[in-house]
mmCIF file of C-alpha atoms in Angstrom:
data_model
loop_
_atom_site.group_PDB
_atom_site.id
_atom_site.type_symbol
_atom_site.label_atom_id
_atom_site.label_comp_id
_atom_site.label_asym_id
_atom_site.label_seq_id
_atom_site.Cartn_x
_atom_site.Cartn_y
_atom_site.Cartn_z
ATOM 1 C CA MET A 1 -0.198 46.979 -78.219
ATOM 2 C CA ARG A 2 1.819 46.328 -75.554
ATOM 3 C CA GLU A 3 5.477 45.294 -76.780
ATOM 4 C CA VAL A 4 5.979 41.423 -75.822
ATOM 5 C CA ALA A 5 9.050 39.224 -77.719
ATOM 6 C CA VAL A 6 9.975 36.147 -77.667
ATOM 7 C CA VAL A 7 13.017 35.792 -75.341
ATOM 8 C CA ALA A 8 14.297 31.876 -75.553
ATOM 9 C CA PHE A 9 14.103 29.059 -77.664
ATOM 10 C CA ALA A 10 14.532 25.175 -76.634
ATOM 11 C CA GLN A 11 14.062 22.112 -79.321
ATOM 12 C CA THR A 12 14.710 18.290 -78.981
ATOM 13 C CA VAL A 13 17.273 16.935 -81.869
ATOM 14 C CA HIS A 14 15.164 15.535 -83.706
ATOM 15 C CA THR A 15 14.399 11.966 -84.943
ATOM 16 C CA GLY A 16 13.258 9.861 -87.943
ATOM 17 C CA HIS A 17 12.679 7.191 -86.137
ATOM 18 C CA ASP A 18 10.881 5.980 -82.179
ATOM 19 C CA THR A 19 13.538 6.539 -79.740
ATOM 20 C CA GLY A 20 11.863 4.897 -76.954
ATOM 21 C CA ALA A 21 10.309 7.998 -75.275
ATOM 22 C CA ALA A 22 6.329 9.000 -74.483
ATOM 23 C CA GLU A 23 6.177 13.035 -75.318
ATOM 24 C CA PRO A 24 6.314 13.577 -71.608
ATOM 25 C CA GLU A 25 9.588 12.265 -71.279
ATOM 26 C CA LEU A 26 10.308 14.552 -74.508
ATOM 27 C CA LEU A 27 9.678 17.827 -73.224
ATOM 28 C CA LEU A 28 10.837 17.850 -69.836
ATOM 29 C CA PRO A 29 14.418 18.343 -71.011
ATOM 30 C CA VAL A 30 13.157 20.764 -73.836
ATOM 31 C CA ILE A 31 11.168 22.965 -70.887
ATOM 32 C CA ASP A 32 14.360 23.112 -67.999
ATOM 33 C CA GLU A 33 16.227 24.647 -70.776
ATOM 34 C CA VAL A 34 14.132 27.124 -70.891
ATOM 35 C CA LYS A 35 13.227 27.723 -68.008
ATOM 36 C CA ARG A 36 16.779 27.804 -67.093
ATOM 37 C CA ALA A 37 18.092 30.425 -69.880
ATOM 38 C CA THR A 38 14.791 32.622 -68.485
ATOM 39 C CA GLY A 39 16.000 31.473 -64.973
ATOM 40 C CA LEU A 40 11.741 30.983 -64.535
ATOM 41 C CA LYS A 41 10.146 28.466 -63.131
ATOM 42 C CA ARG A 42 6.964 29.597 -63.110
ATOM 43 C CA PHE A 43 5.196 31.707 -66.097
ATOM 44 C CA GLY A 44 1.774 33.661 -66.232
ATOM 45 C CA PHE A 45 0.354 31.925 -68.786
ATOM 46 C CA THR A 46 0.970 27.815 -70.493
ATOM 47 C CA CYS A 47 -0.533 27.346 -74.387
ATOM 48 C CA SER A 48 0.358 23.886 -75.738
ATOM 49 C CA GLY A 49 -0.101 22.876 -79.668
ATOM 50 C CA SER A 50 -0.591 19.743 -80.268
ATOM 51 C CA CYS A 51 -2.904 16.426 -82.123
ATOM 52 C CA ASP A 52 -4.718 13.681 -80.037
ATOM 53 C CA TYR A 53 -5.157 12.018 -83.593
ATOM 54 C CA LEU A 54 -1.229 11.829 -84.244
ATOM 55 C CA ALA A 55 -1.193 11.330 -80.120
ATOM 56 C CA GLY A 56 -3.141 8.100 -80.160
ATOM 57 C CA ALA A 57 -5.211 9.368 -77.402
ATOM 58 C CA PRO A 58 -8.593 11.694 -76.034
ATOM 59 C CA PHE A 59 -7.281 15.146 -74.408
ATOM 60 C CA SER A 60 -3.543 14.492 -75.168
ATOM 61 C CA PHE A 61 -2.372 17.333 -73.749
ATOM 62 C CA VAL A 62 -3.792 16.316 -70.060
ATOM 63 C CA SER A 63 -0.551 14.407 -70.088
ATOM 64 C CA ALA A 64 1.495 16.856 -71.496
ATOM 65 C CA LEU A 65 1.395 18.587 -68.270
ATOM 66 C CA ASP A 66 3.303 16.314 -66.452
ATOM 67 C CA ALA A 67 6.511 17.774 -67.612
ATOM 68 C CA VAL A 68 5.427 21.620 -67.284
ATOM 69 C CA GLY A 69 4.285 21.096 -63.672
ATOM 70 C CA ALA A 70 1.331 22.085 -62.664
ATOM 71 C CA TRP A 71 0.814 22.356 -58.745
ATOM 72 C CA PRO A 72 0.651 24.372 -58.236
ATOM 73 C CA PRO A 73 -2.279 25.182 -60.210
ATOM 74 C CA ILE A 74 -1.693 27.225 -63.475
ATOM 75 C CA SER A 75 -3.461 28.976 -66.280
ATOM 76 C CA GLU A 76 -3.265 26.341 -69.361
ATOM 77 C CA SER A 77 -5.250 26.180 -72.743
ATOM 78 C CA HIS A 78 -4.546 24.244 -75.918
ATOM 79 C CA VAL A 79 -4.653 24.278 -79.070
ATOM 80 C CA GLU A 80 -5.298 20.953 -81.594
ATOM 81 C CA MET A 81 -2.801 22.492 -84.440
ATOM 82 C CA ASP A 82 0.892 23.756 -84.344
ATOM 83 C CA GLY A 83 2.276 25.029 -81.799
ATOM 84 C CA ALA A 84 2.852 28.209 -83.292
ATOM 85 C CA PHE A 85 -0.980 28.854 -83.322
ATOM 86 C CA ALA A 86 -0.845 28.148 -79.562
ATOM 87 C CA LEU A 87 2.424 30.702 -79.720
ATOM 88 C CA TYR A 88 -1.069 33.074 -81.283
ATOM 89 C CA GLU A 89 -3.431 32.750 -77.635
ATOM 90 C CA ALA A 90 -0.289 33.211 -75.954
ATOM 91 C CA TRP A 91 0.087 36.728 -77.564
ATOM 92 C CA VAL A 92 -3.072 37.557 -77.036
ATOM 93 C CA ARG A 93 -3.808 36.448 -73.488
ATOM 94 C CA LEU A 94 -0.515 39.221 -72.616
ATOM 95 C CA GLN A 95 -2.048 41.566 -74.890
ATOM 96 C CA HIS A 96 -3.972 41.918 -70.941
ATOM 97 C CA GLY A 97 -1.474 43.145 -68.894
ATOM 98 C CA ASP A 98 -2.365 41.061 -66.248
ATOM 99 C CA ILE A 99 0.458 38.759 -66.631
ATOM 100 C CA ASP A 100 4.090 38.563 -68.221
ATOM 101 C CA THR A 101 5.143 35.788 -69.136
ATOM 102 C CA ALA A 102 3.769 33.076 -70.647
ATOM 103 C CA LEU A 103 5.208 29.538 -72.287
ATOM 104 C CA VAL A 104 4.364 27.896 -74.964
ATOM 105 C CA TYR A 105 5.247 24.566 -76.638
ATOM 106 C CA GLY A 106 4.778 22.005 -78.736
ATOM 107 C CA PHE A 107 4.855 18.064 -79.818
ATOM 108 C CA GLY A 108 4.364 15.003 -81.767
ATOM 109 C CA LYS A 109 6.122 11.699 -83.162
ATOM 110 C CA SER A 110 5.018 10.878 -86.572
ATOM 111 C CA SER A 111 7.294 7.679 -86.066
ATOM 112 C CA MET A 112 4.380 5.562 -84.664
ATOM 113 C CA SER A 113 1.822 5.984 -87.332
ATOM 114 C CA ASP A 114 1.006 6.404 -91.121
ATOM 115 C CA ILE A 115 0.577 9.960 -90.997
ATOM 116 C CA ARG A 116 -0.926 10.655 -94.514
ATOM 117 C CA ALA A 117 -4.026 8.412 -93.185
ATOM 118 C CA ILE A 118 -4.029 9.963 -89.686
ATOM 119 C CA MET A 119 -4.039 13.637 -91.197
ATOM 120 C CA ALA A 120 -6.822 12.149 -93.787
ATOM 121 C CA LEU A 121 -9.102 11.503 -90.926
ATOM 122 C CA GLN A 122 -7.779 14.670 -88.953
ATOM 123 C CA LEU A 123 -8.001 17.968 -91.113
ATOM 124 C CA ASP A 124 -12.072 16.200 -92.664
ATOM 125 C CA PRO A 125 -13.628 12.979 -91.257
ATOM 126 C CA TYR A 126 -16.877 13.953 -93.433
ATOM 127 C CA TYR A 127 -17.186 14.711 -97.301
ATOM 128 C CA LEU A 128 -13.829 14.249 -98.686
ATOM 129 C CA ALA A 129 -11.765 10.809 -96.446
ATOM 130 C CA PRO A 130 -13.518 8.625 -98.470
ATOM 131 C CA LEU A 131 -12.862 9.539 -101.656
ATOM 132 C CA GLY A 132 -8.753 8.747 -99.727
ATOM 133 C CA LEU A 133 -7.241 11.713 -100.999
ATOM 134 C CA ASP A 134 -4.507 12.932 -97.900
ATOM 135 C CA GLN A 135 -1.657 15.873 -97.569
ATOM 136 C CA VAL A 136 0.433 14.154 -100.203
ATOM 137 C CA SER A 137 -2.487 14.103 -102.683
ATOM 138 C CA TYR A 138 -3.653 17.033 -102.235
ATOM 139 C CA ALA A 139 0.337 18.921 -102.440
ATOM 140 C CA ALA A 140 0.319 16.878 -106.035
ATOM 141 C CA LEU A 141 -2.551 19.259 -106.878
ATOM 142 C CA GLN A 142 -0.562 22.082 -105.737
ATOM 143 C CA ALA A 143 2.762 21.387 -107.557
ATOM 144 C CA ALA A 144 0.781 20.946 -110.587
ATOM 145 C CA ALA A 145 -1.742 23.719 -110.692
ATOM 146 C CA VAL A 146 2.084 25.942 -109.607
ATOM 147 C CA ASN A 147 4.473 23.445 -112.691
ATOM 148 C CA ALA A 148 7.475 24.649 -110.737
ATOM 149 C CA ASP A 149 10.279 23.656 -113.157
ATOM 150 C CA ARG A 150 12.023 20.075 -111.836
ATOM 151 C CA ALA A 151 15.938 21.530 -110.957
ATOM 152 C CA VAL A 152 14.391 24.209 -109.238
ATOM 153 C CA LEU A 153 12.007 22.444 -106.702
ATOM 154 C CA ASP A 154 15.632 19.738 -106.029
ATOM 155 C CA GLU A 155 17.324 22.841 -105.838
ATOM 156 C CA ILE A 156 15.373 23.773 -102.855
ATOM 157 C CA VAL A 157 15.759 19.572 -100.898
ATOM 158 C CA ARG A 158 19.814 19.943 -101.404
ATOM 159 C CA ARG A 159 19.344 23.335 -100.075
ATOM 160 C CA SER A 160 17.470 22.685 -97.221
ATOM 161 C CA ARG A 161 19.043 19.401 -96.622
ATOM 162 C CA ALA A 162 22.607 20.537 -96.442
ATOM 163 C CA ASP A 163 21.016 23.343 -94.043
ATOM 164 C CA GLY A 164 19.362 21.071 -91.934
ATOM 165 C CA ARG A 165 22.606 18.958 -91.481
ATOM 166 C CA ALA A 166 24.600 21.861 -90.379
ATOM 167 C CA ASN A 167 21.609 22.087 -87.557
ATOM 168 C CA PRO A 168 22.557 19.430 -85.044
ATOM 169 C CA CYS A 169 18.190 19.497 -84.162
ATOM 170 C CA ALA A 170 17.512 18.539 -87.687
ATOM 171 C CA LEU A 171 18.084 14.710 -89.769
ATOM 172 C CA ASP A 172 21.585 13.423 -91.478
ATOM 173 C CA LEU A 173 19.876 13.468 -94.995
ATOM 174 C CA PRO A 174 21.478 12.658 -98.002
ATOM 175 C CA ASP A 175 21.444 15.319 -101.018
ATOM 176 C CA PRO A 176 17.936 14.517 -103.645
ATOM 177 C CA SER A 177 18.721 11.694 -105.819
ATOM 178 C CA GLY A 178 16.291 10.549 -108.908
ATOM 179 C CA GLU A 179 13.599 8.540 -106.714
ATOM 180 C CA GLU A 180 10.391 7.572 -108.349
ATOM 181 C CA PHE A 181 7.147 10.121 -107.551
ATOM 182 C CA ALA A 182 5.288 10.149 -104.761
ATOM 183 C CA VAL A 183 2.308 11.105 -105.993
ATOM 184 C CA GLU A 184 3.275 13.176 -109.126
ATOM 185 C CA PRO A 185 4.369 15.267 -109.864
ATOM 186 C CA LEU A 186 6.534 14.602 -106.602
ATOM 187 C CA ARG A 187 9.622 11.630 -105.206
ATOM 188 C CA PRO A 188 9.606 11.565 -101.874
ATOM 189 C CA TYR A 189 12.241 13.716 -100.999
ATOM 190 C CA ASP A 190 9.638 16.494 -101.696
ATOM 191 C CA VAL A 191 8.319 15.866 -98.884
ATOM 192 C CA ALA A 192 8.743 16.172 -95.465
ATOM 193 C CA PRO A 193 10.500 13.632 -93.162
ATOM 194 C CA VAL A 194 8.262 11.485 -90.805
ATOM 195 C CA THR A 195 9.732 13.260 -87.437
ATOM 196 C CA ASP A 196 9.306 13.075 -83.641
ATOM 197 C CA GLY A 197 10.246 16.139 -81.812
ATOM 198 C CA VAL A 198 9.038 18.839 -79.597
ATOM 199 C CA ALA A 199 9.830 22.610 -79.368
ATOM 200 C CA ALA A 200 9.389 25.426 -76.240
ATOM 201 C CA VAL A 201 9.277 29.506 -76.784
ATOM 202 C CA VAL A 202 8.662 31.449 -73.405
ATOM 203 C CA LEU A 203 7.004 35.171 -74.062
ATOM 204 C CA ALA A 204 7.903 37.993 -72.719
ATOM 205 C CA ALA A 205 6.181 40.709 -72.301
ATOM 206 C CA GLY A 206 7.155 45.073 -71.967
ATOM 207 C CA GLU A 207 10.487 45.218 -69.207
ATOM 208 C CA PRO A 208 10.411 41.706 -67.753
ATOM 209 C CA ALA A 209 11.201 40.689 -71.382
ATOM 210 C CA ARG A 210 14.164 43.800 -71.340
ATOM 211 C CA GLU A 211 15.524 41.610 -68.622
ATOM 212 C CA LEU A 212 15.027 38.188 -69.434
ATOM 213 C CA ALA A 213 17.137 38.122 -72.529
ATOM 214 C CA GLY A 214 20.044 40.646 -73.450
ATOM 215 C CA ARG A 215 18.517 41.558 -76.813
ATOM 216 C CA PRO A 216 14.350 40.318 -77.272
ATOM 217 C CA ALA A 217 13.141 39.132 -80.204
ATOM 218 C CA TRP A 218 10.144 41.633 -80.594
ATOM 219 C CA ILE A 219 6.998 40.506 -81.664
ATOM 220 C CA THR A 220 5.887 43.538 -83.910
ATOM 221 C CA GLY A 221 3.783 41.817 -86.560
ATOM 222 C CA ILE A 222 1.653 38.908 -86.369
ATOM 223 C CA ALA A 223 -2.017 38.092 -87.813
ATOM 224 C CA HIS A 224 -2.995 34.712 -89.523
ATOM 225 C CA ARG A 225 -5.786 34.780 -92.696
ATOM 226 C CA ALA A 226 -7.539 31.587 -93.620
ATOM 227 C CA GLU A 227 -8.988 30.402 -97.061
ATOM 228 C CA PRO A 228 -11.639 27.843 -98.534
ATOM 229 C CA HIS A 229 -11.298 23.974 -96.688
ATOM 230 C CA TYR A 230 -12.668 23.023 -100.742
ATOM 231 C CA LEU A 231 -9.204 22.770 -102.836
ATOM 232 C CA GLY A 232 -11.918 23.883 -105.717
ATOM 233 C CA MET A 233 -12.503 27.810 -104.339
ATOM 234 C CA ARG A 234 -9.147 28.405 -104.511
ATOM 235 C CA ASP A 235 -6.124 29.192 -106.243
ATOM 236 C CA LEU A 236 -3.512 26.444 -106.050
ATOM 237 C CA SER A 237 -1.005 28.492 -106.996
ATOM 238 C CA ARG A 238 -1.377 31.876 -105.467
ATOM 239 C CA SER A 239 -1.281 31.542 -101.347
ATOM 240 C CA VAL A 240 -4.024 34.172 -101.176
ATOM 241 C CA SER A 241 -4.135 33.672 -96.997
ATOM 242 C CA THR A 242 -0.176 34.408 -96.429
ATOM 243 C CA ALA A 243 -0.012 37.175 -98.755
ATOM 244 C CA ASP A 244 -3.141 38.593 -96.309
ATOM 245 C CA ALA A 245 -1.704 37.506 -93.626
ATOM 246 C CA GLY A 246 2.118 39.310 -94.415
ATOM 247 C CA ARG A 247 0.474 42.407 -95.227
ATOM 248 C CA ALA A 248 -1.499 42.837 -91.776
ATOM 249 C CA ALA A 249 1.155 41.611 -89.870
ATOM 250 C CA GLY A 250 3.422 44.461 -92.022
ATOM 251 C CA VAL A 251 6.541 42.028 -93.698
ATOM 252 C CA GLY A 252 6.980 44.681 -96.348
ATOM 253 C CA LYS A 253 7.753 47.424 -94.172
ATOM 254 C CA GLY A 254 11.331 46.939 -93.649
ATOM 255 C CA GLN A 255 14.303 44.649 -94.763
ATOM 256 C CA VAL A 256 13.680 41.225 -93.683
ATOM 257 C CA ASP A 257 17.258 39.290 -93.686
ATOM 258 C CA VAL A 258 15.477 35.350 -93.154
ATOM 259 C CA ALA A 259 12.065 34.589 -93.191
ATOM 260 C CA GLU A 260 12.395 30.435 -91.899
ATOM 261 C CA LEU A 261 8.503 29.157 -93.509
ATOM 262 C CA HIS A 262 6.386 26.989 -92.991
ATOM 263 C CA THR A 263 7.689 24.908 -96.188
ATOM 264 C CA GLN A 264 5.932 20.648 -95.830
ATOM 265 C CA PHE A 265 6.686 20.337 -99.157
ATOM 266 C CA SER A 266 8.892 22.052 -101.747
ATOM 267 C CA HIS A 267 6.891 23.260 -104.101
ATOM 268 C CA GLU A 268 5.717 25.634 -101.267
ATOM 269 C CA GLU A 269 8.886 27.701 -100.985
ATOM 270 C CA PRO A 270 7.817 29.783 -104.585
ATOM 271 C CA ILE A 271 4.077 30.075 -103.884
ATOM 272 C CA LEU A 272 5.381 31.353 -99.747
ATOM 273 C CA ARG A 273 8.124 33.257 -100.994
ATOM 274 C CA GLU A 274 6.147 35.430 -104.051
ATOM 275 C CA ALA A 275 2.748 35.913 -101.717
ATOM 276 C CA LEU A 276 5.476 37.603 -98.623
ATOM 277 C CA GLY A 277 7.116 39.722 -101.163
ATOM 278 C CA LEU A 278 10.616 37.878 -100.129
ATOM 279 C CA SER A 279 13.024 39.227 -102.467
ATOM 280 C CA GLY A 280 15.883 36.092 -104.226
ATOM 281 C CA ASP A 281 17.846 37.672 -101.268
ATOM 282 C CA VAL A 282 16.164 37.103 -98.406
ATOM 283 C CA MET A 283 18.417 33.269 -96.651
ATOM 284 C CA VAL A 284 15.131 31.128 -96.393
ATOM 285 C CA ASN A 285 14.603 28.185 -94.050
ATOM 286 C CA PRO A 286 19.024 28.297 -93.268
ATOM 287 C CA SER A 287 17.908 25.692 -90.343
ATOM 288 C CA GLY A 288 17.690 23.583 -93.180
ATOM 289 C CA GLY A 289 12.880 24.490 -92.204
ATOM 290 C CA PRO A 290 10.127 21.471 -92.609
ATOM 291 C CA LEU A 291 12.644 19.631 -95.123
ATOM 292 C CA ALA A 292 15.651 18.644 -92.292
ATOM 293 C CA ALA A 293 13.005 17.965 -89.988
ATOM 294 C CA ASN A 294 9.216 17.307 -89.489
ATOM 295 C CA PRO A 295 7.595 17.300 -85.964
ATOM 296 C CA VAL A 296 4.214 17.570 -86.741
ATOM 297 C CA MET A 297 2.583 20.016 -84.098
ATOM 298 C CA ALA A 298 5.825 21.645 -83.070
ATOM 299 C CA THR A 299 7.141 22.650 -86.698
ATOM 300 C CA GLY A 300 5.195 26.157 -86.910
ATOM 301 C CA LEU A 301 5.892 26.753 -83.694
ATOM 302 C CA ILE A 302 10.292 25.931 -84.794
ATOM 303 C CA ARG A 303 9.475 28.259 -87.809
ATOM 304 C CA ILE A 304 8.942 31.710 -84.704
ATOM 305 C CA GLY A 305 11.233 29.940 -82.681
ATOM 306 C CA GLU A 306 14.874 29.406 -84.796
ATOM 307 C CA ALA A 307 13.728 33.101 -86.207
ATOM 308 C CA ALA A 308 13.721 34.495 -82.746
ATOM 309 C CA ARG A 309 17.230 32.612 -82.634
ATOM 310 C CA ARG A 310 18.575 34.372 -85.403
ATOM 311 C CA ILE A 311 16.952 38.116 -83.714
ATOM 312 C CA LEU A 312 18.928 36.945 -79.919
ATOM 313 C CA ASP A 313 22.278 36.362 -80.814
ATOM 314 C CA GLY A 314 22.533 38.854 -82.997
ATOM 315 C CA SER A 315 23.490 37.450 -86.945
ATOM 316 C CA ALA A 316 19.994 38.858 -88.091
ATOM 317 C CA ASP A 317 18.075 42.404 -87.019
ATOM 318 C CA ARG A 318 14.588 41.153 -88.486
ATOM 319 C CA ALA A 319 13.461 38.162 -89.494
ATOM 320 C CA VAL A 320 9.867 36.528 -90.611
ATOM 321 C CA ALA A 321 8.236 33.711 -89.064
ATOM 322 C CA HIS A 322 5.437 31.372 -91.428
ATOM 323 C CA ALA A 323 3.093 29.015 -89.963
ATOM 324 C CA THR A 324 0.680 26.567 -91.849
ATOM 325 C CA SER A 325 -2.192 24.076 -91.405
ATOM 326 C CA GLY A 326 -5.331 22.472 -93.227
ATOM 327 C CA PRO A 327 -4.438 21.557 -96.843
ATOM 328 C CA CYS A 328 -2.828 23.174 -99.488
ATOM 329 C CA LEU A 329 -1.299 25.862 -97.245
ATOM 330 C CA GLN A 330 -5.217 26.360 -96.507
ATOM 331 C CA GLN A 331 -4.816 28.668 -92.586
ATOM 332 C CA ASN A 332 -1.350 30.651 -92.277
ATOM 333 C CA LEU A 333 0.285 32.460 -89.787
ATOM 334 C CA VAL A 334 2.928 34.748 -90.536
ATOM 335 C CA ALA A 335 4.947 37.062 -87.314
ATOM 336 C CA VAL A 336 7.801 39.127 -87.993
ATOM 337 C CA LEU A 337 10.447 39.514 -85.303
ATOM 338 C CA GLU A 338 13.041 42.613 -84.319
ATOM 339 C CA GLY A 339 15.562 43.201 -82.673
ATOM 340 C CA VAL A 340 14.727 46.621 -81.673
ATOM 341 C CA VAL A 341 10.574 48.301 -81.356
ATOM 342 C CA LEU A 342 10.173 50.576 -83.685
ATOM 343 C CA ASP A 343 6.872 50.610 -84.693
ATOM 344 C CA GLN A 344 3.987 48.685 -83.252
ATOM 345 C CA SER A 345 1.176 49.365 -85.526
ATOM 346 C CA LEU A 346 -0.210 46.232 -86.129
#
């Protein structure tokens, strides 16, 4: 496998309300930031992640290209998923060997819509939508199956929000208090907050990566797996696809210093910890994670960026990043990032 690393990462200062800026306006400063960090003005490949349902317009990714600059013509692609899955496509593209750099970004504004209604349509517009189920209802079924202790969930939220308050890009959220149920057994603070924001990552291969960053965050393993869409076909208390992706990515091949997990609900953290075999001393979501800022379609990419940032600045030697899509952790991507390339077997 060709060596590929994250060499730059940037994100907006996320907000829980509409600031009046359109997606291209949010993207432009972030794209400019990663260009300045790398000194690059053009990239061998560009890939984005977004959601037309969320933007309320078809082919919304086309307008976002105004922030990138598509002239002279560029090689560009898009996934109707979180930007983390766009990063996977870019990683595969770099394996071809004819280009050395890739720009990946994800964007989403949740403040201008009913995110629960939108995601119900986006995830399954045919069979389950008439039942009125949405992502929070799905998650509540999973939380009941996990039967996690309420004190444990409250501590996860408290820790996440405290870490988020220390992160200048996350939301400033108070500690959880006894609120009425959103959907039993989930309380409102167990659910990731409405957030607007974008993120961008630059990937580079081989020697160019070493030239662009003093300490590249090498992707030494990356994989994603999916489970059946319908909840009755799987054990909701476990995440088999995360465990499979983690093994394929090589999570267990070394010590993990930090893990950034795409936990949109508090009960997902213990599920993902178990699936990835993370010991209790592994620092999880020191950025605050999605419970402190959840810009839909960029949140998973931010997990990769935040994990990479700790490799880039030398505060971690080996990190795990996780992204998810679909109801109840249906599809899961796992990446291992390291400061030194030791083993490229995937």
